[in-house]
Amino acid sequence: MNVFAVIFRATIKALDQEYVDTAETLRQRALSEFGCVEFKAWTEGDSEVAISYWKSEADILAWKQDAMHQRAQAAGAARWYSSYSVEVVEVVRRYEKSLYQ
């Protein structure tokens, strides 16, 4: 089974409560309605990285075209971020081991 990842990297301009609320709403929608199987995000200084995992490229494209997601993208470009990049990759191999057994 193929798995795809979307890697979002951004330089933060200014985040506000609307950003926090929007990010949480979008995360829940991606996971419950669009086939996202995992979503993790980190912020350090003025850098943000989010990695989401998806079942298919079609799910990723549907998410990209979602009207609410597109409004958030526009707000991000206008207010929250000074720059960003998005990479869509196919996961070729994945290893996992819990160190806390």
CSV table of N, CA, C and O in Angstrom, one decimal:
chain,number,residue,atom,x,y,z
A,1,MET,N,0.8,-1.2,0.0
A,1,MET,CA,0.0,0.0,0.0
A,1,MET,C,0.9,1.2,0.0
A,1,MET,O,1.8,1.4,0.8
A,2,ASN,N,0.7,2.1,-0.9
A,2,ASN,CA,1.4,3.4,-1.0
A,2,ASN,C,0.9,4.3,0.1
A,2,ASN,O,-0.3,4.4,0.4
A,3,VAL,N,1.9,5.1,0.6
A,3,VAL,CA,1.6,6.2,1.5
A,3,VAL,C,2.3,7.4,1.0
A,3,VAL,O,3.4,7.3,0.5
A,4,PHE,N,1.6,8.5,1.1
A,4,PHE,CA,2.1,9.8,0.7
A,4,PHE,C,2.3,10.7,1.9
A,4,PHE,O,1.5,10.7,2.8
A,5,ALA,N,3.2,11.6,1.8
A,5,ALA,CA,3.4,12.6,2.8
A,5,ALA,C,3.4,14.0,2.2
A,5,ALA,O,3.9,14.2,1.1
A,6,VAL,N,2.8,14.9,2.9
A,6,VAL,CA,2.9,16.3,2.5
A,6,VAL,C,3.7,17.0,3.6
A,6,VAL,O,3.4,17.0,4.8
A,7,ILE,N,4.8,17.7,3.1
A,7,ILE,CA,5.7,18.4,4.1
A,7,ILE,C,5.5,19.9,3.8
A,7,ILE,O,5.8,20.4,2.7
A,8,PHE,N,5.0,20.6,4.8
A,8,PHE,CA,4.7,22.0,4.7
A,8,PHE,C,5.8,22.7,5.6
A,8,PHE,O,5.9,22.4,6.8
A,9,ARG,N,6.5,23.7,5.0
A,9,ARG,CA,7.5,24.5,5.8
A,9,ARG,C,7.2,25.9,5.6
A,9,ARG,O,6.9,26.4,4.5
A,10,ALA,N,7.2,26.7,6.7
A,10,ALA,CA,6.9,28.1,6.6
A,10,ALA,C,7.7,28.9,7.5
A,10,ALA,O,8.2,28.5,8.5
A,11,THR,N,7.9,30.2,7.1
A,11,THR,CA,8.5,31.2,7.9
A,11,THR,C,7.4,32.0,8.5
A,11,THR,O,6.6,32.6,7.7
A,12,ILE,N,7.2,32.1,9.8
A,12,ILE,CA,6.1,32.7,10.4
A,12,ILE,C,6.3,34.2,10.4
A,12,ILE,O,7.3,34.8,10.7
A,13,LYS,N,5.2,34.9,10.0
A,13,LYS,CA,5.2,36.4,10.0
A,13,LYS,C,4.5,36.8,11.4
A,13,LYS,O,5.1,37.5,12.2
A,14,ALA,N,3.3,36.3,11.6
A,14,ALA,CA,2.6,36.6,12.8
A,14,ALA,C,1.4,35.7,12.9
A,14,ALA,O,0.6,35.6,12.0
A,15,LEU,N,1.3,35.0,14.1
A,15,LEU,CA,0.2,34.1,14.3
A,15,LEU,C,-0.7,34.7,15.4
A,15,LEU,O,-0.2,35.4,16.3
A,16,ASP,N,-2.0,34.4,15.2
A,16,ASP,CA,-3.0,35.0,16.1
A,16,ASP,C,-4.0,33.9,16.5
A,16,ASP,O,-3.9,32.8,16.1
A,17,GLN,N,-5.0,34.3,17.3
A,17,GLN,CA,-6.0,33.3,17.7
A,17,GLN,C,-6.8,32.7,16.5
A,17,GLN,O,-7.1,31.5,16.5
A,18,GLU,N,-7.0,33.5,15.5
A,18,GLU,CA,-7.7,33.0,14.3
A,18,GLU,C,-6.9,31.9,13.7
A,18,GLU,O,-7.4,30.9,13.2
A,19,TYR,N,-5.5,32.0,13.6
A,19,TYR,CA,-4.7,31.0,13.1
A,19,TYR,C,-4.8,29.7,13.9
A,19,TYR,O,-5.0,28.6,13.4
A,20,VAL,N,-4.8,29.8,15.3
A,20,VAL,CA,-4.9,28.7,16.1
A,20,VAL,C,-6.2,27.9,15.9
A,20,VAL,O,-6.2,26.7,15.7
A,21,ASP,N,-7.3,28.7,15.9
A,21,ASP,CA,-8.6,28.1,15.6
A,21,ASP,C,-8.7,27.4,14.3
A,21,ASP,O,-9.2,26.3,14.1
A,22,THR,N,-8.2,28.1,13.2
A,22,THR,CA,-8.3,27.6,11.9
A,22,THR,C,-7.4,26.4,11.7
A,22,THR,O,-7.9,25.4,11.1
A,23,ALA,N,-6.2,26.4,12.3
A,23,ALA,CA,-5.3,25.2,12.2
A,23,ALA,C,-6.0,24.0,12.8
A,23,ALA,O,-6.0,22.9,12.3
A,24,GLU,N,-6.6,24.1,14.0
A,24,GLU,CA,-7.2,23.0,14.7
A,24,GLU,C,-8.4,22.5,13.9
A,24,GLU,O,-8.6,21.3,13.7
A,25,THR,N,-9.3,23.4,13.3
A,25,THR,CA,-10.4,23.0,12.5
A,25,THR,C,-10.0,22.2,11.3
A,25,THR,O,-10.5,21.2,10.9
A,26,LEU,N,-9.0,22.8,10.6
A,26,LEU,CA,-8.5,22.1,9.4
A,26,LEU,C,-7.9,20.8,9.6
A,26,LEU,O,-8.1,19.8,8.9
A,27,ARG,N,-7.1,20.7,10.7
A,27,ARG,CA,-6.5,19.4,11.1
A,27,ARG,C,-7.6,18.3,11.3
A,27,ARG,O,-7.5,17.2,10.7
A,28,GLN,N,-8.6,18.7,12.0
A,28,GLN,CA,-9.7,17.7,12.3
A,28,GLN,C,-10.4,17.3,11.0
A,28,GLN,O,-10.8,16.2,10.8
A,29,ARG,N,-10.7,18.3,10.1
A,29,ARG,CA,-11.3,18.0,8.9
A,29,ARG,C,-10.5,17.1,8.0
A,29,ARG,O,-11.0,16.2,7.4
A,30,ALA,N,-9.2,17.4,7.9
A,30,ALA,CA,-8.3,16.6,7.1
A,30,ALA,C,-8.3,15.1,7.6
A,30,ALA,O,-8.4,14.2,6.8
A,31,LEU,N,-8.3,15.0,8.9
A,31,LEU,CA,-8.2,13.6,9.5
A,31,LEU,C,-9.6,12.9,9.3
A,31,LEU,O,-9.6,11.7,9.1
A,32,SER,N,-10.7,13.6,9.5
A,32,SER,CA,-12.0,12.9,9.5
A,32,SER,C,-12.7,12.9,8.2
A,32,SER,O,-13.5,12.0,7.9
A,33,GLU,N,-12.4,13.8,7.2
A,33,GLU,CA,-13.1,13.9,6.0
A,33,GLU,C,-12.3,13.7,4.7
A,33,GLU,O,-12.9,13.5,3.7
A,34,PHE,N,-11.0,13.8,4.8
A,34,PHE,CA,-10.2,13.8,3.5
A,34,PHE,C,-9.2,12.7,3.4
A,34,PHE,O,-8.3,12.8,2.5
A,35,GLY,N,-9.1,11.7,4.3
A,35,GLY,CA,-8.2,10.6,4.1
A,35,GLY,C,-6.8,10.9,4.7
A,35,GLY,O,-5.9,10.1,4.4
A,36,CYS,N,-6.6,11.9,5.5
A,36,CYS,CA,-5.4,12.1,6.1
A,36,CYS,C,-5.3,11.1,7.3
A,36,CYS,O,-6.3,11.0,8.0
A,37,VAL,N,-4.2,10.4,7.4
A,37,VAL,CA,-4.1,9.3,8.4
A,37,VAL,C,-3.3,9.8,9.6
A,37,VAL,O,-3.4,9.2,10.7
A,38,GLU,N,-2.4,10.8,9.5
A,38,GLU,CA,-1.6,11.3,10.6
A,38,GLU,C,-1.2,12.7,10.3
A,38,GLU,O,-0.9,13.1,9.1
A,39,PHE,N,-1.2,13.6,11.3
A,39,PHE,CA,-0.8,15.0,11.1
A,39,PHE,C,0.0,15.4,12.3
A,39,PHE,O,-0.4,15.3,13.4
A,40,LYS,N,1.2,15.9,12.1
A,40,LYS,CA,2.1,16.4,13.1
A,40,LYS,C,2.6,17.8,12.7
A,40,LYS,O,3.0,18.0,11.5
A,41,ALA,N,2.8,18.7,13.7
A,41,ALA,CA,3.3,20.0,13.4
A,41,ALA,C,4.2,20.5,14.5
A,41,ALA,O,4.0,20.2,15.7
A,42,TRP,N,5.2,21.3,14.1
A,42,TRP,CA,6.2,21.8,15.1
A,42,TRP,C,6.5,23.2,14.7
A,42,TRP,O,6.6,23.6,13.6
A,43,THR,N,6.7,24.0,15.8
A,43,THR,CA,7.1,25.4,15.6
A,43,THR,C,8.4,25.6,16.4
A,43,THR,O,8.4,25.2,17.6
A,44,GLU,N,9.4,26.2,15.8
A,44,GLU,CA,10.6,26.6,16.5
A,44,GLU,C,11.0,28.0,16.1
A,44,GLU,O,11.3,28.1,14.9
A,45,GLY,N,11.1,28.9,17.0
A,45,GLY,CA,11.4,30.3,16.5
A,45,GLY,C,10.4,30.8,15.5
A,45,GLY,O,9.2,30.7,15.8
A,46,ASP,N,10.9,31.2,14.4
A,46,ASP,CA,9.9,31.7,13.3
A,46,ASP,C,9.7,30.7,12.3
A,46,ASP,O,9.2,31.0,11.2
A,47,SER,N,10.0,29.4,12.5
A,47,SER,CA,9.8,28.3,11.6
A,47,SER,C,8.7,27.4,12.0
A,47,SER,O,8.7,27.0,13.2
A,48,GLU,N,7.9,27.0,11.0
A,48,GLU,CA,6.9,25.9,11.3
A,48,GLU,C,7.1,24.8,10.3
A,48,GLU,O,7.4,25.1,9.1
A,49,VAL,N,6.9,23.6,10.7
A,49,VAL,CA,7.0,22.4,9.8
A,49,VAL,C,5.8,21.6,10.2
A,49,VAL,O,5.5,21.3,11.4
A,50,ALA,N,5.0,21.1,9.2
A,50,ALA,CA,3.9,20.2,9.4
A,50,ALA,C,4.1,19.1,8.4
A,50,ALA,O,4.4,19.3,7.2
A,51,ILE,N,3.9,17.9,8.9
A,51,ILE,CA,4.0,16.7,8.0
A,51,ILE,C,2.7,15.9,8.2
A,51,ILE,O,2.3,15.6,9.3
A,52,SER,N,2.0,15.7,7.1
A,52,SER,CA,0.8,14.9,7.1
A,52,SER,C,1.0,13.7,6.2
A,52,SER,O,1.7,13.8,5.2
A,53,TYR,N,0.3,12.6,6.6
A,53,TYR,CA,0.4,11.4,5.8
A,53,TYR,C,-1.0,11.0,5.2
A,53,TYR,O,-2.0,11.2,5.9
A,54,TRP,N,-1.0,10.6,4.0
A,54,TRP,CA,-2.2,10.4,3.2
A,54,TRP,C,-2.2,9.0,2.6
A,54,TRP,O,-1.2,8.5,2.2
A,55,LYS,N,-3.4,8.5,2.3
A,55,LYS,CA,-3.6,7.2,1.6
A,55,LYS,C,-3.4,7.3,0.1
A,55,LYS,O,-3.0,6.3,-0.5
A,56,SER,N,-3.6,8.5,-0.4
A,56,SER,CA,-3.5,8.6,-1.9
A,56,SER,C,-3.3,10.0,-2.3
A,56,SER,O,-3.6,11.0,-1.6
A,57,GLU,N,-2.7,10.2,-3.5
A,57,GLU,CA,-2.6,11.5,-4.1
A,57,GLU,C,-3.9,12.1,-4.4
A,57,GLU,O,-4.1,13.4,-4.3
A,58,ALA,N,-4.9,11.3,-4.7
A,58,ALA,CA,-6.3,11.9,-4.9
A,58,ALA,C,-6.8,12.5,-3.7
A,58,ALA,O,-7.5,13.6,-3.8
A,59,ASP,N,-6.6,11.9,-2.5
A,59,ASP,CA,-7.0,12.6,-1.2
A,59,ASP,C,-6.3,13.9,-1.0
A,59,ASP,O,-6.9,14.9,-0.6
A,60,ILE,N,-5.0,13.9,-1.3
A,60,ILE,CA,-4.2,15.2,-1.2
A,60,ILE,C,-4.8,16.3,-2.1
A,60,ILE,O,-5.0,17.4,-1.7
A,61,LEU,N,-5.1,15.9,-3.4
A,61,LEU,CA,-5.6,16.9,-4.3
A,61,LEU,C,-7.0,17.4,-3.9
A,61,LEU,O,-7.3,18.6,-4.0
A,62,ALA,N,-7.8,16.5,-3.4
A,62,ALA,CA,-9.2,16.9,-2.9
A,62,ALA,C,-9.0,17.9,-1.7
A,62,ALA,O,-9.7,18.9,-1.6
A,63,TRP,N,-8.1,17.6,-0.8
A,63,TRP,CA,-7.8,18.5,0.3
A,63,TRP,C,-7.3,19.9,-0.2
A,63,TRP,O,-7.8,20.9,0.3
A,64,LYS,N,-6.4,19.8,-1.2
A,64,LYS,CA,-5.9,21.1,-1.7
A,64,LYS,C,-7.0,21.9,-2.3
A,64,LYS,O,-7.0,23.2,-2.2
A,65,GLN,N,-8.0,21.3,-2.9
A,65,GLN,CA,-9.1,22.0,-3.6
A,65,GLN,C,-10.3,22.4,-2.6
A,65,GLN,O,-11.2,23.1,-3.1
A,66,ASP,N,-10.2,21.9,-1.4
A,66,ASP,CA,-11.3,22.2,-0.5
A,66,ASP,C,-11.4,23.7,-0.2
A,66,ASP,O,-10.4,24.4,0.0
A,67,ALA,N,-12.6,24.3,-0.3
A,67,ALA,CA,-12.8,25.7,-0.2
A,67,ALA,C,-12.4,26.3,1.2
A,67,ALA,O,-11.7,27.4,1.2
A,68,MET,N,-12.6,25.6,2.3
A,68,MET,CA,-12.2,26.1,3.6
A,68,MET,C,-10.6,26.1,3.6
A,68,MET,O,-10.0,27.1,4.1
A,69,HIS,N,-10.0,25.1,3.1
A,69,HIS,CA,-8.6,25.0,3.1
A,69,HIS,C,-8.0,26.1,2.2
A,69,HIS,O,-7.0,26.7,2.6
A,70,GLN,N,-8.6,26.4,1.1
A,70,GLN,CA,-8.1,27.4,0.2
A,70,GLN,C,-8.2,28.8,0.9
A,70,GLN,O,-7.3,29.6,0.7
A,71,ARG,N,-9.3,29.1,1.6
A,71,ARG,CA,-9.4,30.3,2.4
A,71,ARG,C,-8.3,30.4,3.4
A,71,ARG,O,-7.7,31.5,3.6
A,72,ALA,N,-8.0,29.3,4.1
A,72,ALA,CA,-6.9,29.3,5.1
A,72,ALA,C,-5.5,29.6,4.4
A,72,ALA,O,-4.7,30.3,4.9
A,73,GLN,N,-5.3,29.0,3.2
A,73,GLN,CA,-4.1,29.2,2.4
A,73,GLN,C,-3.9,30.7,2.1
A,73,GLN,O,-2.8,31.2,2.2
A,74,ALA,N,-5.0,31.3,1.7
A,74,ALA,CA,-5.0,32.7,1.3
A,74,ALA,C,-4.6,33.6,2.6
A,74,ALA,O,-3.8,34.5,2.5
A,75,ALA,N,-5.2,33.2,3.7
A,75,ALA,CA,-4.9,34.0,4.9
A,75,ALA,C,-3.5,33.8,5.3
A,75,ALA,O,-2.8,34.7,5.8
A,76,GLY,N,-3.0,32.5,5.2
A,76,GLY,CA,-1.6,32.2,5.5
A,76,GLY,C,-0.7,33.1,4.7
A,76,GLY,O,0.3,33.7,5.2
A,77,ALA,N,-0.9,33.2,3.4
A,77,ALA,CA,-0.1,33.9,2.5
A,77,ALA,C,-0.2,35.4,2.8
A,77,ALA,O,0.8,36.1,2.7
A,78,ALA,N,-1.3,35.9,3.2
A,78,ALA,CA,-1.5,37.3,3.4
A,78,ALA,C,-1.1,37.8,4.8
A,78,ALA,O,-0.5,38.9,4.9
A,79,ARG,N,-1.3,36.9,5.8
A,79,ARG,CA,-1.1,37.4,7.2
A,79,ARG,C,-0.1,36.6,8.0
A,79,ARG,O,0.6,37.1,8.9
A,80,TRP,N,-0.2,35.3,8.0
A,80,TRP,CA,0.5,34.4,8.9
A,80,TRP,C,1.9,34.1,8.6
A,80,TRP,O,2.7,33.8,9.5
A,81,TYR,N,2.2,34.0,7.3
A,81,TYR,CA,3.5,33.5,6.9
A,81,TYR,C,4.2,34.5,5.9
A,81,TYR,O,3.5,35.2,5.1
A,82,SER,N,5.5,34.6,6.0
A,82,SER,CA,6.2,35.4,5.1
A,82,SER,C,6.7,34.6,3.9
A,82,SER,O,7.0,35.2,2.8
A,83,SER,N,6.8,33.3,4.1
A,83,SER,CA,7.2,32.4,3.0
A,83,SER,C,6.8,31.0,3.4
A,83,SER,O,6.6,30.7,4.6
A,84,TYR,N,6.6,30.1,2.4
A,84,TYR,CA,6.2,28.7,2.7
A,84,TYR,C,6.6,27.9,1.5
A,84,TYR,O,6.8,28.3,0.3
A,85,SER,N,6.7,26.6,1.7
A,85,SER,CA,6.9,25.6,0.6
A,85,SER,C,6.1,24.3,1.0
A,85,SER,O,5.9,24.1,2.2
A,86,VAL,N,5.7,23.6,0.0
A,86,VAL,CA,5.0,22.4,0.1
A,86,VAL,C,5.7,21.3,-0.8
A,86,VAL,O,5.9,21.6,-1.9
A,87,GLU,N,5.9,20.2,-0.2
A,87,GLU,CA,6.4,19.0,-0.9
A,87,GLU,C,5.5,17.9,-0.7
A,87,GLU,O,5.0,17.6,0.4
A,88,VAL,N,5.2,17.2,-1.8
A,88,VAL,CA,4.4,15.9,-1.8
A,88,VAL,C,5.3,14.8,-2.2
A,88,VAL,O,5.9,14.9,-3.2
A,89,VAL,N,5.4,13.8,-1.3
A,89,VAL,CA,6.4,12.8,-1.5
A,89,VAL,C,5.7,11.4,-1.3
A,89,VAL,O,4.8,11.3,-0.5
A,90,GLU,N,6.2,10.4,-2.0
A,90,GLU,CA,5.7,9.0,-1.8
A,90,GLU,C,6.7,8.4,-0.8
A,90,GLU,O,7.9,8.4,-1.0
A,91,VAL,N,6.2,7.8,0.3
A,91,VAL,CA,7.0,7.1,1.3
A,91,VAL,C,7.4,5.8,0.7
A,91,VAL,O,6.5,4.9,0.4
A,92,VAL,N,8.6,5.6,0.5
A,92,VAL,CA,9.2,4.3,-0.1
A,92,VAL,C,9.3,3.3,1.0
A,92,VAL,O,9.1,2.1,0.8
A,93,ARG,N,9.8,3.7,2.2
A,93,ARG,CA,10.1,2.8,3.2
A,93,ARG,C,9.8,3.5,4.6
A,93,ARG,O,10.1,4.7,4.7
A,94,ARG,N,9.4,2.8,5.6
A,94,ARG,CA,9.2,3.4,6.9
A,94,ARG,C,9.5,2.4,7.9
A,94,ARG,O,9.1,1.2,7.8
A,95,TYR,N,10.2,2.8,8.9
A,95,TYR,CA,10.6,2.0,10.1
A,95,TYR,C,10.1,2.6,11.3
A,95,TYR,O,10.0,3.8,11.4
A,96,GLU,N,9.7,1.7,12.3
A,96,GLU,CA,9.2,2.3,13.5
A,96,GLU,C,9.5,1.3,14.6
A,96,GLU,O,9.4,0.1,14.5
A,97,LYS,N,9.9,1.8,15.8
A,97,LYS,CA,10.3,1.0,16.9
A,97,LYS,C,10.0,1.8,18.2
A,97,LYS,O,10.5,2.9,18.3
A,98,SER,N,9.2,1.3,19.0
A,98,SER,CA,8.9,2.0,20.3
A,98,SER,C,10.0,1.7,21.3
A,98,SER,O,10.4,0.5,21.5
A,99,LEU,N,10.6,2.7,21.9
A,99,LEU,CA,11.7,2.6,22.8
A,99,LEU,C,11.1,2.5,24.2
A,99,LEU,O,11.9,2.4,25.2
A,100,TYR,N,9.9,2.6,24.4
A,100,TYR,CA,9.2,2.7,25.7
A,100,TYR,C,8.3,1.5,25.9
A,100,TYR,O,7.1,1.7,25.9
A,101,GLN,N,8.8,0.3,26.0
A,101,GLN,CA,7.9,-0.9,26.1
A,101,GLN,C,7.8,-1.4,27.5
A,101,GLN,O,8.7,-1.3,28.3
